[in-house]
């Protein structure tokens, strides 16, 4: 790996989110040896100039439909950062190329059925080659996966036992979900119409943990008043993918959170009639399915800069004491923060995580990078992790 030409390659650098990743790397990580990759040399050059990257930034022409180009790209770099989705349409050839080359890989996938396929098809080969394939390195699911990890590490340090029931609750959020997320959701529904077994995978909270069937989990699908939190709570649109990733992390960590671990996610809206009304409004929102953002489009720079999110993770320790962790992020979740998170995840694999600690395989973020990624995100990406009590 030390002999590779590049530390990281951004694949999809001409797309909206890929351009943000490239812009972030160019602006914040001087001395990095990296390249921009995509289907068109001319568009890559245009984006390079638009984002103010150095004129000698290498450009790599590669296409998801051209296996040879992907193999050549994967062989030149220590890690690939890919924003080219929906991954179930365009992702597997790159995963295969990285696995064969022993190259690390991070993506923004929020597509449980595709992830189920990738784990089944490529985990053993990735273990053999040494490639670390880390899925879901954006808003879905880094703040949630690492938030639970952060809480459980604190609980274990304090009480020598994990918290068996954790609630992940979005307290505040301003911003938009990406067009790629919407397109992935739509493509998953199309695929489910052709392969009915996918419905079962989507419903099963343990579908990313082959061979394990854990305890019954809350559905989080209805508006409820949570007495312990003194707040109404609404369904959270990303819960379906985040919860699956958290359960996979638990399994890959040797069930550090316990084999009886129960976890769900919802959006807190406050107490009283106002909180109830807001929760019902969220529950009835159909914009993701009826008027989704389009891939390639995104919010303005001002909208990205003024976005934010604040998520808490809370539960009772074995001694009955409530512990709460929080993860907050600057910039809007779907674009501004996501582009920074995936960039730092790629760099974390390239520089911070040795292969004795994290050997090859198909991972989620907590078992792959854990504390070192938390440190990177706080130092560079505008995230804060805290134990509140």
Short mmCIF file of C-alpha atoms in Angstrom, two decimals:
data_model
loop_
_atom_site.label_atom_id
_atom_site.label_comp_id
_atom_site.label_asym_id
_atom_site.label_seq_id
_atom_site.Cartn_x
_atom_site.Cartn_y
_atom_site.Cartn_z
CA UNK A 1 0.00 0.00 0.00
CA UNK A 2 2.82 2.43 0.73
CA UNK A 3 3.86 2.10 -2.91
CA UNK A 4 0.51 3.21 -4.31
CA UNK A 5 0.50 6.38 -6.39
CA UNK A 6 -2.36 8.05 -4.48
CA UNK A 7 -3.56 8.16 -0.90
CA UNK A 8 -7.19 8.54 -2.00
CA UNK A 9 -9.18 8.87 -5.21
CA UNK A 10 -12.58 10.59 -5.29
CA UNK A 11 -14.73 8.62 -7.75
CA UNK A 12 -17.73 10.62 -8.97
CA UNK A 13 -16.00 13.98 -8.55
CA UNK A 14 -18.18 15.64 -11.22
CA UNK A 15 -21.43 14.88 -9.34
CA UNK A 16 -22.89 17.25 -6.77
CA UNK A 17 -21.69 15.43 -3.64
CA UNK A 18 -18.46 14.20 -5.24
CA UNK A 19 -17.58 17.78 -6.15
CA UNK A 20 -18.12 18.81 -2.50
CA UNK A 21 -15.79 16.01 -1.36
CA UNK A 22 -13.11 17.09 -3.82
CA UNK A 23 -13.53 20.74 -2.85
CA UNK A 24 -13.17 19.85 0.82
CA UNK A 25 -9.99 17.84 0.26
CA UNK A 26 -8.46 20.58 -1.87
CA UNK A 27 -9.20 23.23 0.75
CA UNK A 28 -8.30 21.41 3.96
CA UNK A 29 -5.69 18.72 3.46
CA UNK A 30 -2.53 20.16 1.95
CA UNK A 31 0.14 17.62 1.16
CA UNK A 32 -2.38 14.89 0.40
CA UNK A 33 -1.65 12.85 -2.71
CA UNK A 34 -5.06 12.42 -4.30
CA UNK A 35 -6.90 12.34 -7.61
CA UNK A 36 -10.33 13.11 -9.03
CA UNK A 37 -12.06 10.40 -11.06
CA UNK A 38 -15.12 10.25 -13.29
CA UNK A 39 -16.36 9.42 -16.77
CA UNK A 40 -15.31 12.62 -18.54
CA UNK A 41 -11.84 14.13 -18.64
CA UNK A 42 -13.28 17.47 -19.73
CA UNK A 43 -15.84 17.61 -16.91
CA UNK A 44 -13.22 16.61 -14.37
CA UNK A 45 -10.98 19.44 -15.53
CA UNK A 46 -13.91 21.85 -15.37
CA UNK A 47 -14.77 20.84 -11.79
CA UNK A 48 -11.10 20.96 -10.75
CA UNK A 49 -10.90 24.57 -11.90
CA UNK A 50 -14.32 25.45 -10.45
CA UNK A 51 -13.44 24.26 -6.93
CA UNK A 52 -10.00 25.88 -6.96
CA UNK A 53 -8.02 22.64 -6.78
CA UNK A 54 -4.41 22.86 -7.96
CA UNK A 55 -4.07 22.75 -11.73
CA UNK A 56 -1.86 19.67 -11.46
CA UNK A 57 -4.46 17.65 -9.52
CA UNK A 58 -4.47 14.27 -11.32
CA UNK A 59 -7.62 13.33 -13.24
CA UNK A 60 -8.59 9.70 -13.83
CA UNK A 61 -11.16 8.63 -16.41
CA UNK A 62 -13.11 5.65 -15.05
CA UNK A 63 -16.62 4.34 -15.62
CA UNK A 64 -18.77 1.93 -13.62
CA UNK A 65 -19.59 0.17 -16.90
CA UNK A 66 -15.89 -0.36 -17.72
CA UNK A 67 -14.36 -2.96 -15.41
CA UNK A 68 -10.86 -2.44 -16.78
CA UNK A 69 -10.94 1.28 -15.96
CA UNK A 70 -12.09 0.53 -12.41
CA UNK A 71 -9.38 -2.08 -11.94
CA UNK A 72 -6.74 0.36 -13.15
CA UNK A 73 -8.02 3.08 -10.81
CA UNK A 74 -8.22 0.78 -7.77
CA UNK A 75 -4.67 -0.41 -8.35
CA UNK A 76 -3.28 3.14 -8.15
CA UNK A 77 -4.64 4.20 -4.76
CA UNK A 78 -4.73 3.17 -1.12
CA UNK A 79 -8.43 4.09 -0.78
CA UNK A 80 -11.37 4.99 -3.02
CA UNK A 81 -14.06 7.43 -1.93
CA UNK A 82 -17.12 6.84 -4.10
CA UNK A 83 -20.25 8.97 -4.35
CA UNK A 84 -21.58 7.22 -7.46
CA UNK A 85 -25.03 5.83 -6.68
CA UNK A 86 -27.55 4.36 -6.53
CA UNK A 87 -25.02 1.72 -5.56
CA UNK A 88 -27.30 -1.15 -6.51
CA UNK A 89 -27.08 0.15 -10.08
CA UNK A 90 -23.46 1.30 -10.23
CA UNK A 91 -21.63 0.14 -7.11
CA UNK A 92 -20.73 -3.53 -7.29
CA UNK A 93 -18.14 -3.37 -10.11
CA UNK A 94 -16.09 -0.89 -8.05
CA UNK A 95 -16.41 -3.00 -4.89
CA UNK A 96 -15.18 -6.00 -6.88
CA UNK A 97 -12.25 -4.01 -8.30
CA UNK A 98 -11.22 -2.79 -4.85
CA UNK A 99 -11.53 -6.25 -3.34
CA UNK A 100 -9.30 -7.75 -6.05
CA UNK A 101 -6.73 -4.97 -5.64
CA UNK A 102 -6.76 -5.03 -1.82
CA UNK A 103 -7.82 -1.37 -1.92
CA UNK A 104 -9.85 0.29 0.83
CA UNK A 105 -13.29 1.63 -0.11
CA UNK A 106 -15.87 3.98 1.44
CA UNK A 107 -19.30 4.92 0.12
CA UNK A 108 -22.55 6.70 1.03
CA UNK A 109 -24.78 3.66 0.66
CA UNK A 110 -28.17 3.59 2.35
CA UNK A 111 -29.48 0.60 0.40
CA UNK A 112 -29.96 -2.39 2.74
CA UNK A 113 -30.75 -4.93 0.02
CA UNK A 114 -27.56 -4.11 -1.91
CA UNK A 115 -25.54 -4.11 1.29
CA UNK A 116 -26.94 -7.55 2.11
CA UNK A 117 -25.72 -8.72 -1.31
CA UNK A 118 -22.27 -7.16 -0.89
CA UNK A 119 -21.74 -8.79 2.51
CA UNK A 120 -22.80 -12.18 1.18
CA UNK A 121 -20.82 -11.94 -2.06
CA UNK A 122 -17.64 -10.05 -1.18
CA UNK A 123 -16.88 -10.29 2.55
CA UNK A 124 -14.84 -13.49 2.32
CA UNK A 125 -12.85 -12.23 -0.68
CA UNK A 126 -12.20 -8.89 1.05
CA UNK A 127 -10.91 -10.74 4.10
CA UNK A 128 -8.55 -12.67 1.87
CA UNK A 129 -7.23 -9.65 -0.07
CA UNK A 130 -7.07 -7.21 2.85
CA UNK A 131 -9.49 -4.70 1.32
CA UNK A 132 -11.53 -2.81 3.94
CA UNK A 133 -14.95 -2.17 2.36
CA UNK A 134 -16.75 0.31 4.63
CA UNK A 135 -20.37 1.08 3.79
CA UNK A 136 -22.61 4.00 4.79
CA UNK A 137 -20.02 6.70 5.53
CA UNK A 138 -22.32 9.73 5.32
CA UNK A 139 -25.17 11.05 7.45
CA UNK A 140 -26.46 7.54 7.08
CA UNK A 141 -24.95 6.16 9.16
CA UNK A 142 -21.85 7.73 10.77
CA UNK A 143 -23.47 9.95 13.46
CA UNK A 144 -25.78 7.13 14.52
CA UNK A 145 -23.34 4.22 14.34
CA UNK A 146 -20.58 6.13 16.13
CA UNK A 147 -23.06 7.78 18.52
CA UNK A 148 -24.19 4.40 19.84
CA UNK A 149 -20.56 3.26 19.96
CA UNK A 150 -19.57 6.37 21.93
CA UNK A 151 -22.36 5.85 24.48
CA UNK A 152 -21.61 2.16 24.91
CA UNK A 153 -17.88 2.74 25.36
CA UNK A 154 -18.68 5.23 28.15
CA UNK A 155 -21.20 2.88 29.78
CA UNK A 156 -18.77 -0.05 29.71
CA UNK A 157 -15.98 2.12 31.16
CA UNK A 158 -18.26 3.30 33.98
CA UNK A 159 -20.25 0.18 34.84
CA UNK A 160 -18.36 -2.69 33.16
CA UNK A 161 -21.50 -3.48 31.15
CA UNK A 162 -23.22 -2.11 28.03
CA UNK A 163 -26.66 -0.52 27.93
CA UNK A 164 -29.09 -3.12 26.64
CA UNK A 165 -31.77 -0.67 25.44
CA UNK A 166 -30.67 2.50 23.63
CA UNK A 167 -32.87 5.15 22.08
CA UNK A 168 -31.41 7.21 19.23
CA UNK A 169 -33.36 10.47 19.01
CA UNK A 170 -32.89 13.36 16.60
CA UNK A 171 -33.40 16.48 18.69
CA UNK A 172 -32.79 19.13 16.03
CA UNK A 173 -32.03 19.11 12.33
CA UNK A 174 -31.94 21.70 9.57
CA UNK A 175 -31.12 20.61 6.05
CA UNK A 176 -32.07 18.27 3.27
CA UNK A 177 -31.57 14.65 2.34
CA UNK A 178 -29.61 14.13 -0.84
CA UNK A 179 -31.05 13.34 -4.25
CA UNK A 180 -28.90 10.23 -4.19
CA UNK A 181 -30.69 9.05 -1.05
CA UNK A 182 -34.06 9.56 -2.73
CA UNK A 183 -32.92 7.78 -5.90
CA UNK A 184 -31.61 4.87 -3.86
CA UNK A 185 -34.94 4.55 -2.05
CA UNK A 186 -36.82 4.57 -5.36
CA UNK A 187 -34.52 1.97 -6.91
CA UNK A 188 -34.89 -0.26 -3.85
CA UNK A 189 -38.66 -0.19 -4.28
CA UNK A 190 -38.30 -1.11 -7.97
CA UNK A 191 -36.06 -4.02 -7.07
CA UNK A 192 -38.43 -5.17 -4.31
CA UNK A 193 -41.18 -5.42 -6.91
CA UNK A 194 -39.02 -7.88 -8.86
CA UNK A 195 -37.58 -9.76 -5.84
CA UNK A 196 -40.22 -10.11 -3.11
CA UNK A 197 -37.69 -11.56 -0.65
CA UNK A 198 -36.16 -8.09 -0.42
CA UNK A 199 -39.20 -6.92 1.57
CA UNK A 200 -38.17 -9.35 4.28
CA UNK A 201 -34.61 -7.98 4.29
CA UNK A 202 -35.92 -4.42 4.62
CA UNK A 203 -38.13 -5.36 7.56
CA UNK A 204 -35.53 -7.47 9.35
CA UNK A 205 -33.36 -5.32 11.68
CA UNK A 206 -30.67 -8.04 11.53
CA UNK A 207 -30.57 -8.50 7.75
CA UNK A 208 -26.94 -7.28 7.67
CA UNK A 209 -25.90 -9.81 10.32
CA UNK A 210 -25.88 -13.20 8.59
CA UNK A 211 -26.73 -16.08 10.90
CA UNK A 212 -27.90 -13.94 13.84
CA UNK A 213 -31.48 -13.39 14.96
CA UNK A 214 -31.66 -10.97 17.86
CA UNK A 215 -34.50 -9.80 20.11
CA UNK A 216 -37.62 -8.08 18.84
CA UNK A 217 -36.98 -4.42 18.05
CA UNK A 218 -39.35 -1.41 18.27
CA UNK A 219 -40.77 -0.46 14.89
CA UNK A 220 -40.54 3.30 15.38
CA UNK A 221 -43.23 3.63 12.74
CA UNK A 222 -45.91 5.48 14.70
CA UNK A 223 -46.19 8.76 16.57
CA UNK A 224 -45.75 8.14 20.30
CA UNK A 225 -45.40 10.15 23.52
CA UNK A 226 -42.28 9.07 25.39
CA UNK A 227 -42.81 9.53 29.12
CA UNK A 228 -39.14 9.04 29.98
CA UNK A 229 -38.10 11.82 27.59
CA UNK A 230 -41.18 14.05 28.12
CA UNK A 231 -41.58 14.47 24.37
CA UNK A 232 -43.59 13.32 21.40
CA UNK A 233 -41.62 11.33 18.86
CA UNK A 234 -42.17 10.83 15.14
CA UNK A 235 -40.82 8.17 12.74
CA UNK A 236 -37.36 9.02 11.41
CA UNK A 237 -36.87 8.41 7.71
CA UNK A 238 -33.29 7.10 7.98
CA UNK A 239 -33.99 4.69 10.85
CA UNK A 240 -34.44 1.68 8.59
CA UNK A 241 -30.84 1.76 7.37
CA UNK A 242 -29.18 3.20 10.49
CA UNK A 243 -30.56 0.56 12.83
CA UNK A 244 -29.35 -2.25 10.56
CA UNK A 245 -25.87 -0.76 10.48
CA UNK A 246 -25.79 -0.40 14.27
CA UNK A 247 -26.73 -4.06 14.69
CA UNK A 248 -24.02 -5.08 12.21
CA UNK A 249 -21.51 -3.01 14.16
CA UNK A 250 -22.54 -4.75 17.37
CA UNK A 251 -22.00 -8.15 15.74
CA UNK A 252 -18.62 -7.22 14.23
CA UNK A 253 -17.53 -5.91 17.65
CA UNK A 254 -18.22 -9.34 19.12
CA UNK A 255 -21.63 -8.25 20.40
CA UNK A 256 -20.02 -5.66 22.64
CA UNK A 257 -23.48 -4.13 23.19
CA UNK A 258 -24.90 -7.56 24.13
CA UNK A 259 -26.81 -10.19 22.18
CA UNK A 260 -29.99 -8.81 23.77
CA UNK A 261 -29.33 -5.26 22.49
CA UNK A 262 -32.42 -3.25 21.50
CA UNK A 263 -32.16 -0.03 19.49
CA UNK A 264 -34.46 2.30 17.59
CA UNK A 265 -34.46 5.82 16.16
CA UNK A 266 -37.10 8.54 16.14
CA UNK A 267 -37.39 12.31 15.79
CA UNK A 268 -38.24 14.23 18.99
CA UNK A 269 -40.77 17.05 18.58
CA UNK A 270 -41.36 18.26 22.13
CA UNK A 271 -44.21 18.00 24.65
CA UNK A 272 -47.82 19.22 24.52
CA UNK A 273 -50.18 19.82 21.64
CA UNK A 274 -47.53 21.59 19.60
CA UNK A 275 -45.16 18.63 19.89
CA UNK A 276 -47.94 16.21 18.98
CA UNK A 277 -48.93 18.25 15.95
CA UNK A 278 -45.35 18.51 14.71
CA UNK A 279 -44.86 14.75 15.15
CA UNK A 280 -47.99 13.99 13.13
CA UNK A 281 -46.87 16.40 10.40
CA UNK A 282 -43.53 14.57 10.11
CA UNK A 283 -45.27 11.18 10.08
CA UNK A 284 -47.54 12.29 7.23
CA UNK A 285 -44.75 13.83 5.13
CA UNK A 286 -44.57 12.07 1.74
CA UNK A 287 -42.00 14.33 0.08
CA UNK A 288 -39.33 11.61 -0.09
CA UNK A 289 -41.58 9.42 -2.24
CA UNK A 290 -43.77 11.98 -4.00
CA UNK A 291 -41.44 14.95 -4.58
CA UNK A 292 -37.87 13.75 -3.98
CA UNK A 293 -34.75 15.82 -4.68
CA UNK A 294 -33.08 14.84 -7.93
CA UNK A 295 -29.60 13.29 -8.07
CA UNK A 296 -27.08 15.92 -9.10
CA UNK A 297 -29.10 18.75 -7.57
CA UNK A 298 -28.53 20.12 -4.11
CA UNK A 299 -28.89 23.06 -1.75
CA UNK A 300 -27.11 26.36 -2.20
CA UNK A 301 -23.86 27.07 -0.40
CA UNK A 302 -25.73 29.27 2.10
CA UNK A 303 -28.20 26.47 2.81
CA UNK A 304 -25.37 23.99 3.29
CA UNK A 305 -23.47 26.34 5.58
CA UNK A 306 -26.44 27.14 7.83
CA UNK A 307 -27.60 23.55 8.28
CA UNK A 308 -27.02 21.49 11.43
CA UNK A 309 -28.15 18.45 13.41
CA UNK A 310 -28.18 17.29 17.02
CA UNK A 311 -28.81 13.65 17.95
CA UNK A 312 -28.91 12.03 21.36
CA UNK A 313 -28.45 8.41 22.41
CA UNK A 314 -29.82 7.49 25.78
CA UNK A 315 -30.51 4.49 27.98
CA UNK A 316 -30.31 3.05 31.49
CA UNK A 317 -27.17 1.32 32.74
CA UNK A 318 -27.30 -1.97 34.62
CA UNK A 319 -27.39 0.09 37.84
CA UNK A 320 -30.46 2.04 36.68
CA UNK A 321 -28.62 5.27 35.95
CA UNK A 322 -29.50 7.17 32.79
CA UNK A 323 -26.60 7.88 30.47
CA UNK A 324 -26.86 10.11 27.41
CA UNK A 325 -24.43 10.76 24.59
CA UNK A 326 -24.86 13.31 21.83
CA UNK A 327 -23.55 13.84 18.33
CA UNK A 328 -23.93 17.24 16.72
CA UNK A 329 -22.81 18.43 13.34
CA UNK A 330 -22.27 21.69 11.54
CA UNK A 331 -23.66 22.17 8.02
CA UNK A 332 -26.66 20.47 6.47
CA UNK A 333 -26.68 16.69 6.99
CA UNK A 334 -27.27 15.45 3.43
CA UNK A 335 -24.52 17.37 1.65
CA UNK A 336 -22.26 19.71 3.65
CA UNK A 337 -21.67 17.36 6.57
CA UNK A 338 -21.88 14.15 4.56
CA UNK A 339 -19.16 15.26 2.13
CA UNK A 340 -16.82 15.94 5.04
CA UNK A 341 -17.64 12.69 6.83
CA UNK A 342 -16.95 10.44 3.86
CA UNK A 343 -13.73 12.32 3.07
CA UNK A 344 -12.44 11.82 6.61
CA UNK A 345 -13.53 8.17 6.61
CA UNK A 346 -11.45 7.56 3.48
CA UNK A 347 -8.44 9.34 4.96
CA UNK A 348 -8.87 7.47 8.23
CA UNK A 349 -8.56 4.14 6.44
CA UNK A 350 -5.63 5.35 4.36
CA UNK A 351 -3.60 6.77 7.25
CA UNK A 352 -4.89 5.88 10.72
CA UNK A 353 -6.11 2.28 10.84
CA UNK A 354 -3.54 -0.48 10.50
CA UNK A 355 -4.45 -3.83 9.05
CA UNK A 356 -3.68 -5.72 12.23
CA UNK A 357 -6.38 -3.72 14.01
CA UNK A 358 -8.81 -3.78 11.09
CA UNK A 359 -8.10 -6.55 8.58
CA UNK A 360 -9.96 -6.96 5.31
CA UNK A 361 -13.72 -7.41 5.17
CA UNK A 362 -17.04 -5.63 4.65
CA UNK A 363 -17.54 -3.21 7.54
CA UNK A 364 -19.60 -0.51 9.13
CA UNK A 365 -17.78 2.50 10.56
CA UNK A 366 -17.67 1.69 14.30
CA UNK A 367 -15.81 -1.64 14.09
CA UNK A 368 -13.66 -0.45 11.18
CA UNK A 369 -12.45 2.85 12.62
CA UNK A 370 -14.12 3.58 15.98
CA UNK A 371 -12.31 6.10 18.15
CA UNK A 372 -9.80 7.20 15.51
CA UNK A 373 -12.60 8.24 13.18
CA UNK A 374 -14.37 10.07 16.02
CA UNK A 375 -11.14 12.00 16.62
CA UNK A 376 -10.84 12.88 12.93
CA UNK A 377 -14.45 14.00 12.65
CA UNK A 378 -14.10 16.28 15.66
CA UNK A 379 -10.78 17.70 14.50
CA UNK A 380 -11.68 18.34 10.87
CA UNK A 381 -15.31 17.73 9.95
CA UNK A 382 -17.30 19.89 12.39
CA UNK A 383 -18.79 17.03 14.46
CA UNK A 384 -18.93 16.97 18.26
CA UNK A 385 -19.29 13.84 20.40
CA UNK A 386 -20.19 14.28 24.07
CA UNK A 387 -21.36 12.39 27.13
CA UNK A 388 -24.07 14.54 28.67
CA UNK A 389 -24.81 12.47 31.73
#
